[in-house]
mmCIF file of C-alpha atoms and ligand atoms in Angstrom:
data_model
loop_
_atom_site.group_PDB
_atom_site.id
_atom_site.type_symbol
_atom_site.label_atom_id
_atom_site.label_comp_id
_atom_site.label_asym_id
_atom_site.label_seq_id
_atom_site.Cartn_x
_atom_site.Cartn_y
_atom_site.Cartn_z
ATOM 1 C CA MET H 1 59.895 -22.814 24.347
ATOM 2 C CA LYS H 2 59.017 -19.186 25.064
ATOM 3 C CA ARG H 3 59.443 -18.320 21.399
ATOM 4 C CA LYS H 4 57.133 -21.147 20.384
ATOM 5 C CA THR H 5 54.448 -19.928 22.825
ATOM 6 C CA ALA H 6 54.811 -16.397 21.431
ATOM 7 C CA ILE H 7 54.401 -17.666 17.852
ATOM 8 C CA VAL H 8 51.318 -19.696 18.807
ATOM 9 C CA LEU H 9 49.916 -16.638 20.613
ATOM 10 C CA ILE H 10 50.507 -14.365 17.611
ATOM 11 C CA PHE H 11 48.893 -16.992 15.370
ATOM 12 C CA CYS H 12 45.854 -17.157 17.689
ATOM 13 C CA VAL H 13 45.510 -13.365 17.771
ATOM 14 C CA MET H 14 45.725 -13.227 13.966
ATOM 15 C CA LEU H 15 43.109 -15.949 13.700
ATOM 16 C CA PHE H 16 40.865 -14.011 16.101
ATOM 17 C CA ILE H 17 41.256 -10.774 14.105
ATOM 18 C CA THR H 18 40.547 -12.587 10.822
ATOM 19 C CA ALA H 19 37.471 -14.234 12.348
ATOM 20 C CA CYS H 20 36.194 -10.841 13.545
ATOM 21 C CA SER H 21 36.758 -9.069 10.267
ATOM 22 C CA ASP H 22 35.495 -11.995 8.201
ATOM 23 C CA ASN H 23 31.770 -11.456 7.760
ATOM 24 C CA SER H 24 31.417 -14.154 5.100
ATOM 25 C CA SER H 25 29.089 -16.032 7.491
ATOM 26 C CA GLU H 26 26.691 -13.068 7.282
ATOM 27 C CA PRO H 27 24.997 -13.162 3.866
ATOM 28 C CA LYS H 28 25.214 -10.087 1.680
ATOM 29 C CA LYS H 29 22.242 -7.702 2.021
ATOM 30 C CA SER H 30 20.650 -6.019 -1.001
ATOM 31 C CA SER H 31 17.653 -3.723 -1.059
ATOM 32 C CA ALA H 32 15.602 -1.718 -3.573
ATOM 33 C CA ASP H 33 12.848 0.888 -3.229
ATOM 34 C CA PHE H 34 10.566 1.594 -6.163
ATOM 35 C CA PHE H 35 7.080 2.723 -7.139
ATOM 36 C CA ALA H 36 4.705 0.328 -8.907
ATOM 37 C CA MET H 37 1.008 -0.649 -8.821
ATOM 38 C CA ASP H 38 0.223 2.788 -7.443
ATOM 39 C CA THR H 39 2.267 2.273 -4.271
ATOM 40 C CA TYR H 40 5.776 2.332 -2.786
ATOM 41 C CA MET H 41 7.531 -1.005 -2.647
ATOM 42 C CA ASN H 42 10.681 -2.341 -1.017
ATOM 43 C CA ILE H 43 12.435 -5.648 -1.459
ATOM 44 C CA THR H 44 15.264 -6.606 0.897
ATOM 45 C CA ALA H 45 17.044 -9.900 0.334
ATOM 46 C CA TYR H 46 20.175 -11.664 1.543
ATOM 47 C CA GLY H 47 22.625 -13.845 -0.340
ATOM 48 C CA GLU H 48 25.190 -13.879 -3.130
ATOM 49 C CA ASN H 49 22.624 -13.422 -5.935
ATOM 50 C CA ALA H 50 20.259 -11.171 -3.983
ATOM 51 C CA LYS H 51 21.031 -8.031 -5.996
ATOM 52 C CA GLN H 52 20.304 -9.549 -9.407
ATOM 53 C CA ALA H 53 17.291 -11.435 -7.993
ATOM 54 C CA ILE H 54 15.767 -8.183 -6.717
ATOM 55 C CA SER H 55 16.356 -6.490 -10.036
ATOM 56 C CA GLN H 56 14.598 -9.383 -11.860
ATOM 57 C CA ALA H 57 11.686 -9.281 -9.394
ATOM 58 C CA LYS H 58 11.358 -5.496 -9.767
ATOM 59 C CA LYS H 59 11.289 -5.846 -13.556
ATOM 60 C CA GLN H 60 8.577 -8.507 -13.308
ATOM 61 C CA ILE H 61 6.435 -6.383 -10.934
ATOM 62 C CA LYS H 62 6.665 -3.421 -13.353
ATOM 63 C CA HIS H 63 5.685 -5.772 -16.177
ATOM 64 C CA LEU H 64 2.643 -7.066 -14.228
ATOM 65 C CA ASP H 65 1.700 -3.460 -13.449
ATOM 66 C CA SER H 66 1.776 -2.699 -17.168
ATOM 67 C CA LEU H 67 -0.578 -5.659 -17.798
ATOM 68 C CA TRP H 68 -3.083 -4.910 -15.027
ATOM 69 C CA SER H 69 -3.303 -1.115 -14.808
ATOM 70 C CA VAL H 70 -6.915 -0.012 -15.389
ATOM 71 C CA THR H 71 -5.881 3.483 -16.500
ATOM 72 C CA ASP H 72 -2.950 2.650 -18.827
ATOM 73 C CA GLU H 73 -4.390 2.504 -22.348
ATOM 74 C CA ASN H 74 -1.731 -0.036 -23.325
ATOM 75 C CA SER H 75 -2.512 -2.534 -20.565
ATOM 76 C CA GLU H 76 -4.191 -5.890 -21.134
ATOM 77 C CA ILE H 77 -6.940 -5.056 -18.659
ATOM 78 C CA TYR H 78 -7.633 -1.788 -20.480
ATOM 79 C CA ALA H 79 -7.999 -3.767 -23.724
ATOM 80 C CA VAL H 80 -10.312 -6.297 -22.022
ATOM 81 C CA ASN H 81 -12.370 -3.494 -20.422
ATOM 82 C CA HIS H 82 -12.830 -1.793 -23.804
ATOM 83 C CA SER H 83 -13.468 -4.909 -25.881
ATOM 84 C CA ASN H 84 -17.259 -4.390 -26.225
ATOM 85 C CA GLY H 85 -18.044 -8.012 -25.515
ATOM 86 C CA LYS H 86 -15.419 -9.457 -27.889
ATOM 87 C CA PRO H 87 -13.092 -12.210 -26.607
ATOM 88 C CA THR H 88 -9.634 -10.797 -25.842
ATOM 89 C CA GLU H 89 -6.438 -12.827 -25.748
ATOM 90 C CA VAL H 90 -4.347 -12.163 -22.611
ATOM 91 C CA SER H 91 -1.050 -13.356 -21.128
ATOM 92 C CA LYS H 92 -0.725 -16.465 -18.953
ATOM 93 C CA GLU H 93 -0.239 -14.243 -15.870
ATOM 94 C CA THR H 94 -3.473 -12.303 -16.446
ATOM 95 C CA ALA H 95 -5.447 -15.482 -17.148
ATOM 96 C CA GLU H 96 -4.078 -17.051 -13.952
ATOM 97 C CA LEU H 97 -4.895 -13.976 -11.890
ATOM 98 C CA LEU H 98 -8.463 -13.911 -13.234
ATOM 99 C CA THR H 99 -8.883 -17.650 -12.532
ATOM 100 C CA PHE H 100 -7.723 -17.122 -8.957
ATOM 101 C CA SER H 101 -9.848 -13.994 -8.578
ATOM 102 C CA LEU H 102 -13.019 -15.768 -9.746
ATOM 103 C CA LYS H 103 -12.264 -18.730 -7.463
ATOM 104 C CA MET H 104 -12.052 -16.342 -4.494
ATOM 105 C CA SER H 105 -15.269 -14.582 -5.551
ATOM 106 C CA LYS H 106 -17.042 -17.946 -5.395
ATOM 107 C CA ARG H 107 -15.395 -18.877 -2.081
ATOM 108 C CA THR H 108 -16.426 -15.556 -0.479
ATOM 109 C CA LYS H 109 -19.882 -15.494 -2.111
ATOM 110 C CA GLY H 110 -19.051 -12.323 -4.010
ATOM 111 C CA ALA H 111 -17.547 -10.297 -1.120
ATOM 112 C CA ILE H 112 -14.573 -9.834 -3.432
ATOM 113 C CA ASP H 113 -15.529 -9.314 -7.055
ATOM 114 C CA PRO H 114 -13.173 -8.251 -9.882
ATOM 115 C CA THR H 115 -16.135 -6.755 -11.787
ATOM 116 C CA ILE H 116 -16.570 -4.024 -9.135
ATOM 117 C CA TYR H 117 -14.752 -1.547 -11.455
ATOM 118 C CA PRO H 118 -17.794 0.533 -12.644
ATOM 119 C CA ILE H 119 -18.739 1.224 -9.003
ATOM 120 C CA LEU H 120 -15.144 2.102 -8.010
ATOM 121 C CA ASN H 121 -15.026 4.436 -10.980
ATOM 122 C CA ALA H 122 -18.302 6.148 -10.042
ATOM 123 C CA TRP H 123 -16.916 6.933 -6.560
ATOM 124 C CA GLY H 124 -13.708 8.239 -8.189
ATOM 125 C CA PHE H 125 -11.390 5.658 -6.628
ATOM 126 C CA THR H 126 -9.820 4.803 -9.986
ATOM 127 C CA THR H 127 -9.066 8.401 -10.972
ATOM 128 C CA GLU H 128 -8.909 10.216 -7.590
ATOM 129 C CA LYS H 129 -11.734 12.492 -8.827
ATOM 130 C CA TYR H 130 -13.842 11.638 -5.803
ATOM 131 C CA ARG H 131 -17.618 12.108 -5.671
ATOM 132 C CA ILE H 132 -20.680 10.587 -4.011
ATOM 133 C CA PRO H 133 -22.829 8.874 -6.648
ATOM 134 C CA SER H 134 -26.602 8.995 -6.249
ATOM 135 C CA GLN H 135 -28.550 5.910 -5.146
ATOM 136 C CA ASN H 136 -30.064 5.695 -8.637
ATOM 137 C CA GLU H 137 -26.649 5.765 -10.281
ATOM 138 C CA ILE H 138 -25.398 2.996 -7.970
ATOM 139 C CA LYS H 139 -28.535 0.956 -8.564
ATOM 140 C CA SER H 140 -28.049 1.065 -12.305
ATOM 141 C CA LEU H 141 -24.262 0.424 -12.083
ATOM 142 C CA LEU H 142 -24.832 -2.637 -9.873
ATOM 143 C CA LYS H 143 -26.384 -4.295 -12.944
ATOM 144 C CA ARG H 144 -22.867 -4.170 -14.403
ATOM 145 C CA VAL H 145 -21.332 -6.052 -11.457
ATOM 146 C CA GLY H 146 -21.199 -9.840 -11.206
ATOM 147 C CA TYR H 147 -18.314 -12.278 -11.519
ATOM 148 C CA ASP H 148 -20.654 -14.752 -13.227
ATOM 149 C CA LYS H 149 -20.650 -12.410 -16.240
ATOM 150 C CA VAL H 150 -16.973 -13.167 -16.994
ATOM 151 C CA ARG H 151 -15.890 -15.966 -19.347
ATOM 152 C CA LEU H 152 -12.352 -17.290 -19.448
ATOM 153 C CA ILE H 153 -11.554 -19.899 -22.053
ATOM 154 C CA ASP H 154 -7.858 -20.799 -22.173
ATOM 155 C CA ASN H 155 -6.199 -17.382 -22.266
ATOM 156 C CA SER H 156 -9.153 -15.543 -23.732
ATOM 157 C CA ILE H 157 -11.393 -13.278 -21.622
ATOM 158 C CA GLN H 158 -14.906 -12.369 -22.671
ATOM 159 C CA LEU H 159 -16.993 -9.910 -20.671
ATOM 160 C CA ALA H 160 -20.737 -9.389 -20.961
ATOM 161 C CA SER H 161 -21.703 -5.924 -22.145
ATOM 162 C CA GLY H 162 -20.818 -3.125 -19.670
ATOM 163 C CA ILE H 163 -18.681 -5.391 -17.451
ATOM 164 C CA MET H 164 -15.193 -4.168 -16.499
ATOM 165 C CA LEU H 165 -12.426 -5.683 -14.392
ATOM 166 C CA ASP H 166 -10.183 -4.351 -11.619
ATOM 167 C CA PHE H 167 -7.513 -6.439 -9.901
ATOM 168 C CA GLY H 168 -6.733 -3.870 -7.180
ATOM 169 C CA ALA H 169 -7.705 -6.315 -4.420
ATOM 170 C CA VAL H 170 -5.484 -9.235 -5.512
ATOM 171 C CA GLY H 171 -2.775 -7.960 -7.882
ATOM 172 C CA LYS H 172 -0.157 -7.071 -5.261
ATOM 173 C CA GLY H 173 -0.536 -10.400 -3.468
ATOM 174 C CA TYR H 174 -0.135 -12.210 -6.761
ATOM 175 C CA ALA H 175 2.907 -10.094 -7.629
ATOM 176 C CA SER H 176 4.441 -10.898 -4.220
ATOM 177 C CA GLU H 177 4.176 -14.638 -4.879
ATOM 178 C CA ILE H 178 5.716 -14.347 -8.351
ATOM 179 C CA SER H 179 8.522 -12.132 -6.976
ATOM 180 C CA ALA H 180 9.250 -14.496 -4.089
ATOM 181 C CA GLU H 181 9.561 -17.340 -6.581
ATOM 182 C CA ILE H 182 12.094 -15.322 -8.593
ATOM 183 C CA LEU H 183 14.120 -14.678 -5.416
ATOM 184 C CA ARG H 184 14.023 -18.342 -4.388
ATOM 185 C CA ASN H 185 15.053 -19.463 -7.886
ATOM 186 C CA ASN H 186 18.111 -17.247 -7.447
ATOM 187 C CA GLY H 187 19.070 -19.045 -4.253
ATOM 188 C CA VAL H 188 17.676 -16.437 -1.842
ATOM 189 C CA SER H 189 16.538 -18.058 1.410
ATOM 190 C CA SER H 190 16.013 -14.911 3.490
ATOM 191 C CA ALA H 191 14.029 -11.906 2.243
ATOM 192 C CA LEU H 192 11.305 -9.405 3.069
ATOM 193 C CA LEU H 193 9.096 -8.107 0.279
ATOM 194 C CA ASP H 194 6.938 -5.114 1.137
ATOM 195 C CA LEU H 195 4.673 -4.341 -1.807
ATOM 196 C CA GLY H 196 2.828 -1.341 -0.382
ATOM 197 C CA GLY H 197 2.078 -2.982 2.966
ATOM 198 C CA ASN H 198 1.464 -6.317 1.289
ATOM 199 C CA ILE H 199 4.198 -8.316 3.043
ATOM 200 C CA LYS H 200 5.779 -11.571 1.988
ATOM 201 C CA THR H 201 8.672 -13.127 3.893
ATOM 202 C CA ILE H 202 11.056 -15.794 2.674
ATOM 203 C CA GLY H 203 12.551 -17.845 5.498
ATOM 204 C CA SER H 204 13.581 -15.997 8.636
ATOM 205 C CA LYS H 205 16.073 -13.173 9.212
ATOM 206 C CA PRO H 206 19.686 -14.111 8.364
ATOM 207 C CA ASP H 207 20.424 -14.543 12.099
ATOM 208 C CA GLY H 208 17.632 -17.130 12.305
ATOM 209 C CA SER H 209 15.202 -14.944 14.262
ATOM 210 C CA GLU H 210 11.681 -14.188 13.005
ATOM 211 C CA TRP H 211 10.730 -11.050 11.067
ATOM 212 C CA ARG H 212 8.987 -8.539 13.328
ATOM 213 C CA LEU H 213 6.220 -6.696 11.498
ATOM 214 C CA GLY H 214 4.283 -3.726 12.821
ATOM 215 C CA VAL H 215 0.489 -3.943 12.530
ATOM 216 C CA ARG H 216 -0.770 -0.434 11.984
ATOM 217 C CA ASN H 217 -3.098 1.282 14.390
ATOM 218 C CA PRO H 218 -6.050 1.992 12.040
ATOM 219 C CA LYS H 219 -7.273 4.859 14.223
ATOM 220 C CA GLY H 220 -4.096 6.625 15.221
ATOM 221 C CA LYS H 221 -0.477 6.917 14.207
ATOM 222 C CA GLY H 222 2.089 4.116 14.366
ATOM 223 C CA ASN H 223 1.565 0.484 15.192
ATOM 224 C CA ILE H 224 -0.942 -1.161 17.470
ATOM 225 C CA GLY H 225 1.252 -4.222 17.900
ATOM 226 C CA VAL H 226 3.988 -6.389 16.485
ATOM 227 C CA LEU H 227 3.657 -9.725 14.727
ATOM 228 C CA SER H 228 6.551 -12.211 14.500
ATOM 229 C CA VAL H 229 6.597 -14.440 11.416
ATOM 230 C CA SER H 230 8.865 -16.469 9.190
ATOM 231 C CA ASP H 231 8.171 -17.788 5.702
ATOM 232 C CA LEU H 232 4.661 -16.305 5.690
ATOM 233 C CA ALA H 233 2.727 -13.544 3.969
ATOM 234 C CA VAL H 234 0.937 -10.824 5.952
ATOM 235 C CA VAL H 235 -1.596 -8.554 4.248
ATOM 236 C CA THR H 236 -3.812 -5.851 5.767
ATOM 237 C CA SER H 237 -6.919 -4.193 4.349
ATOM 238 C CA GLY H 238 -8.679 -1.207 5.828
ATOM 239 C CA ASN H 239 -10.682 1.752 4.662
ATOM 240 C CA TYR H 240 -8.189 4.086 6.380
ATOM 241 C CA GLU H 241 -5.658 3.247 3.633
ATOM 242 C CA ARG H 242 -7.426 5.186 0.882
ATOM 243 C CA TYR H 243 -10.495 7.345 1.449
ATOM 244 C CA PHE H 244 -11.972 10.756 0.822
ATOM 245 C CA THR H 245 -14.153 13.138 2.782
ATOM 246 C CA GLY H 246 -17.360 13.998 0.958
ATOM 247 C CA LYS H 247 -19.172 17.345 0.829
ATOM 248 C CA ASP H 248 -21.386 15.900 3.585
ATOM 249 C CA GLY H 249 -18.319 15.677 5.888
ATOM 250 C CA LYS H 250 -18.408 11.858 5.959
ATOM 251 C CA THR H 251 -15.402 9.732 5.031
ATOM 252 C CA TYR H 252 -15.733 7.134 2.288
ATOM 253 C CA GLY H 253 -13.230 4.293 1.997
ATOM 254 C CA HIS H 254 -11.930 2.431 -1.044
ATOM 255 C CA ILE H 255 -13.296 -1.034 -0.201
ATOM 256 C CA ILE H 256 -16.785 -1.435 -1.598
ATOM 257 C CA ASP H 257 -19.446 -3.951 -0.654
ATOM 258 C CA PRO H 258 -20.468 -5.431 -4.045
ATOM 259 C CA ALA H 259 -23.929 -6.191 -2.608
ATOM 260 C CA THR H 260 -24.730 -2.500 -2.041
ATOM 261 C CA GLY H 261 -22.190 -0.529 -4.102
ATOM 262 C CA GLN H 262 -21.345 1.446 -0.931
ATOM 263 C CA PRO H 263 -17.977 1.751 0.836
ATOM 264 C CA VAL H 264 -17.825 -0.787 3.667
ATOM 265 C CA GLU H 265 -18.948 0.490 7.063
ATOM 266 C CA ASN H 266 -19.472 -2.437 9.389
ATOM 267 C CA GLY H 267 -17.431 -1.705 12.518
ATOM 268 C CA LEU H 268 -14.229 -3.316 11.246
ATOM 269 C CA LEU H 269 -11.274 -0.951 10.979
ATOM 270 C CA SER H 270 -8.747 -3.406 9.588
ATOM 271 C CA VAL H 271 -8.281 -7.030 8.670
ATOM 272 C CA THR H 272 -4.815 -8.631 8.650
ATOM 273 C CA ILE H 273 -4.474 -12.074 7.103
ATOM 274 C CA ILE H 274 -1.503 -14.350 7.756
ATOM 275 C CA ALA H 275 -0.864 -17.420 5.563
ATOM 276 C CA LYS H 276 1.752 -19.032 3.324
ATOM 277 C CA ASP H 277 0.253 -17.721 0.092
ATOM 278 C CA GLY H 278 0.401 -13.945 -0.464
ATOM 279 C CA LYS H 279 -2.374 -13.925 -3.044
ATOM 280 C CA LEU H 280 -4.714 -15.797 -0.689
ATOM 281 C CA CYS H 281 -3.887 -13.234 2.037
ATOM 282 C CA ASP H 282 -4.581 -10.335 -0.318
ATOM 283 C CA ALA H 283 -7.916 -11.742 -1.524
ATOM 284 C CA LEU H 284 -9.051 -12.653 2.000
ATOM 285 C CA SER H 285 -8.040 -9.371 3.637
ATOM 286 C CA THR H 286 -10.300 -7.469 1.235
ATOM 287 C CA SER H 287 -13.187 -9.933 1.312
ATOM 288 C CA LEU H 288 -13.248 -10.480 5.085
ATOM 289 C CA PHE H 289 -13.211 -6.702 5.512
ATOM 290 C CA VAL H 290 -16.372 -6.641 3.374
ATOM 291 C CA MET H 291 -17.957 -9.534 5.335
ATOM 292 C CA GLY H 292 -17.589 -7.962 8.778
ATOM 293 C CA LEU H 293 -16.590 -9.536 12.098
ATOM 294 C CA ASP H 294 -19.096 -12.376 12.460
ATOM 295 C CA LYS H 295 -18.918 -13.666 8.880
ATOM 296 C CA ALA H 296 -15.115 -13.345 8.897
ATOM 297 C CA ILE H 297 -14.968 -15.595 11.988
ATOM 298 C CA GLU H 298 -17.390 -18.026 10.307
ATOM 299 C CA HIS H 299 -15.187 -18.069 7.207
ATOM 300 C CA TRP H 300 -12.079 -18.831 9.273
ATOM 301 C CA ARG H 301 -13.826 -21.666 11.112
ATOM 302 C CA LYS H 302 -14.972 -23.136 7.779
ATOM 303 C CA TYR H 303 -11.657 -22.969 5.868
ATOM 304 C CA LYS H 304 -8.936 -22.815 8.568
ATOM 305 C CA ASP H 305 -6.263 -22.183 5.912
ATOM 306 C CA PHE H 306 -5.167 -18.816 7.335
ATOM 307 C CA ASP H 307 -4.842 -16.788 10.536
ATOM 308 C CA MET H 308 -6.183 -13.293 11.071
ATOM 309 C CA ILE H 309 -6.106 -10.198 13.258
ATOM 310 C CA LEU H 310 -9.252 -8.076 13.174
ATOM 311 C CA ILE H 311 -9.450 -4.595 14.698
ATOM 312 C CA THR H 312 -12.868 -3.097 15.447
ATOM 313 C CA ASP H 313 -14.017 0.475 16.038
ATOM 314 C CA ASP H 314 -14.876 -0.333 19.669
ATOM 315 C CA GLU H 315 -11.151 -0.737 20.416
ATOM 316 C CA LYS H 316 -10.999 -4.520 20.320
ATOM 317 C CA ILE H 317 -8.606 -6.896 18.624
ATOM 318 C CA TYR H 318 -9.785 -10.333 17.592
ATOM 319 C CA LEU H 319 -7.090 -12.834 16.656
ATOM 320 C CA THR H 320 -7.104 -16.493 15.756
ATOM 321 C CA ASN H 321 -5.472 -19.224 17.767
ATOM 322 C CA GLY H 322 -2.482 -19.650 15.443
ATOM 323 C CA VAL H 323 -1.151 -16.116 16.012
ATOM 324 C CA ARG H 324 -2.003 -15.613 19.702
ATOM 325 C CA ASP H 325 1.630 -16.205 20.713
ATOM 326 C CA LYS H 326 3.036 -14.389 17.693
ATOM 327 C CA PHE H 327 1.316 -11.037 18.213
ATOM 328 C CA SER H 328 2.038 -8.602 21.012
ATOM 329 C CA VAL H 329 0.085 -5.394 21.569
ATOM 330 C CA ASN H 330 2.154 -2.253 22.164
ATOM 331 C CA LYS H 331 2.025 -1.227 25.818
ATOM 332 C CA ASP H 332 0.589 2.249 25.207
ATOM 333 C CA ASN H 333 -2.483 0.842 23.439
ATOM 334 C CA ASN H 334 -5.461 0.280 25.629
ATOM 335 C CA VAL H 335 -7.210 -2.365 23.534
ATOM 336 C CA LYS H 336 -8.881 -5.579 24.572
ATOM 337 C CA VAL H 337 -7.614 -8.732 22.858
ATOM 338 C CA ASN H 338 -10.029 -11.595 22.181
ATOM 339 C CA VAL H 339 -8.800 -14.959 20.938
ATOM 340 C CA ILE H 340 -10.978 -16.747 18.377
ATOM 341 C CA ASN H 341 -10.943 -20.505 18.799
ATOM 342 C CA PHE H 342 -12.334 -23.426 16.838
ATOM 343 C CA LYS H 343 -15.821 -24.310 18.009
HETATM 344 P P1 AMP J 1 -6.984 -4.178 -0.827
HETATM 345 O O1 AMP J 1 -6.182 -2.979 -0.503
HETATM 346 O O2 AMP J 1 -6.223 -5.393 -1.221
HETATM 347 O O3 AMP J 1 -7.998 -4.509 0.239
HETATM 348 O O4 AMP J 1 -7.828 -3.871 -2.148
HETATM 349 C C1 AMP J 1 -8.632 -2.741 -2.247
HETATM 350 C C2 AMP J 1 -8.747 -2.357 -3.687
HETATM 351 O O5 AMP J 1 -9.505 -3.362 -4.383
HETATM 352 C C3 AMP J 1 -9.511 -1.062 -3.887
HETATM 353 O O6 AMP J 1 -8.623 0.047 -3.948
HETATM 354 C C4 AMP J 1 -10.232 -1.313 -5.209
HETATM 355 O O7 AMP J 1 -9.360 -1.078 -6.301
HETATM 356 C C5 AMP J 1 -10.549 -2.782 -5.170
HETATM 357 N N1 AMP J 1 -11.815 -3.153 -4.498
HETATM 358 C C6 AMP J 1 -12.543 -2.460 -3.594
HETATM 359 N N2 AMP J 1 -13.581 -3.189 -3.158
HETATM 360 C C7 AMP J 1 -13.500 -4.384 -3.799
HETATM 361 C C8 AMP J 1 -14.293 -5.590 -3.771
HETATM 362 N N3 AMP J 1 -15.344 -5.732 -2.980
HETATM 363 N N4 AMP J 1 -13.905 -6.608 -4.588
HETATM 364 C C9 AMP J 1 -12.832 -6.493 -5.398
HETATM 365 N N5 AMP J 1 -12.057 -5.402 -5.455
HETATM 366 C C10 AMP J 1 -12.385 -4.361 -4.658
HETATM 367 MG MG1 MG J 2 -6.593 -7.415 -0.964
#
């Protein structure tokens, strides 16, 4: 009897040890860091096929970068921008991105406009040779801006004379959606894609808890708060991300108001958009930053297909109903939080 108990005990101990050392219930983690689309990217994914899925996604992002780079002479956008009004055949991905981009230009009444390139170029944001263009120069370049001057028939793009495209405001969001699809097709059900601050999450963390994302303090260092999400995209735009200080001592940011040709200066420091679709988040974060606080709130109340966190230069945070319980401000930040509700 005693021997039997001892055998059962040994068996139980062995079972316990095997259970502890067996981490098959925890999916395998894979991660990759790389540079593409002018920014640092990281993809972390869990699951048996995660490693090969990440490598496929990375390859696809590099491919999209090679199609959409405005400075690479071999890119499709370079060919379109130097086509002198002739129709140019492009890939399905580029045609889709332009279709989406033009749709968002209409939706935001031109706050986001892919034809902003000549103005970006004049300020040096495409080459990092920064300068302050004169009012006259901007006035004449604004004649070359207007999304209504772009024709897309099937996969062929035709630009009116002097018009040039830039997908800087939507390309990363689009790439995040395409990459997430590659991961999902490989059986990945838990992943975090960080394409230069353009975040896309698949599912929740492997332990079932939500992803906790820091929202950057646009004025100081570190984060202003933490946002908990699962299966959502989170994209932030702000002029603090890329800017230069002019000879006049003023800082000029990389997001331009297409109505004036000037870097946006409207009291907003950052706009974070939260929604299912990463490309929608990317397009809206840029365009609502251009619109300013009041119009951004109006836009949310009209469409209601996203949530947002707006940070203003008078130390206030405005967030929509859907994220009020998902966002917590860090204790050491003395900011006032206002919740935006439906009317
Ligand atoms: P994001 O970081 O997504 O807000 O996009 C900003 C980038 O989009 C800039 O670096 C420019 O390349 C480009 N851009 C700036 N202003 C605009 C605008 N009003 N519409 C479209 N693209 C813009
Ligand atoms: Mg954007």
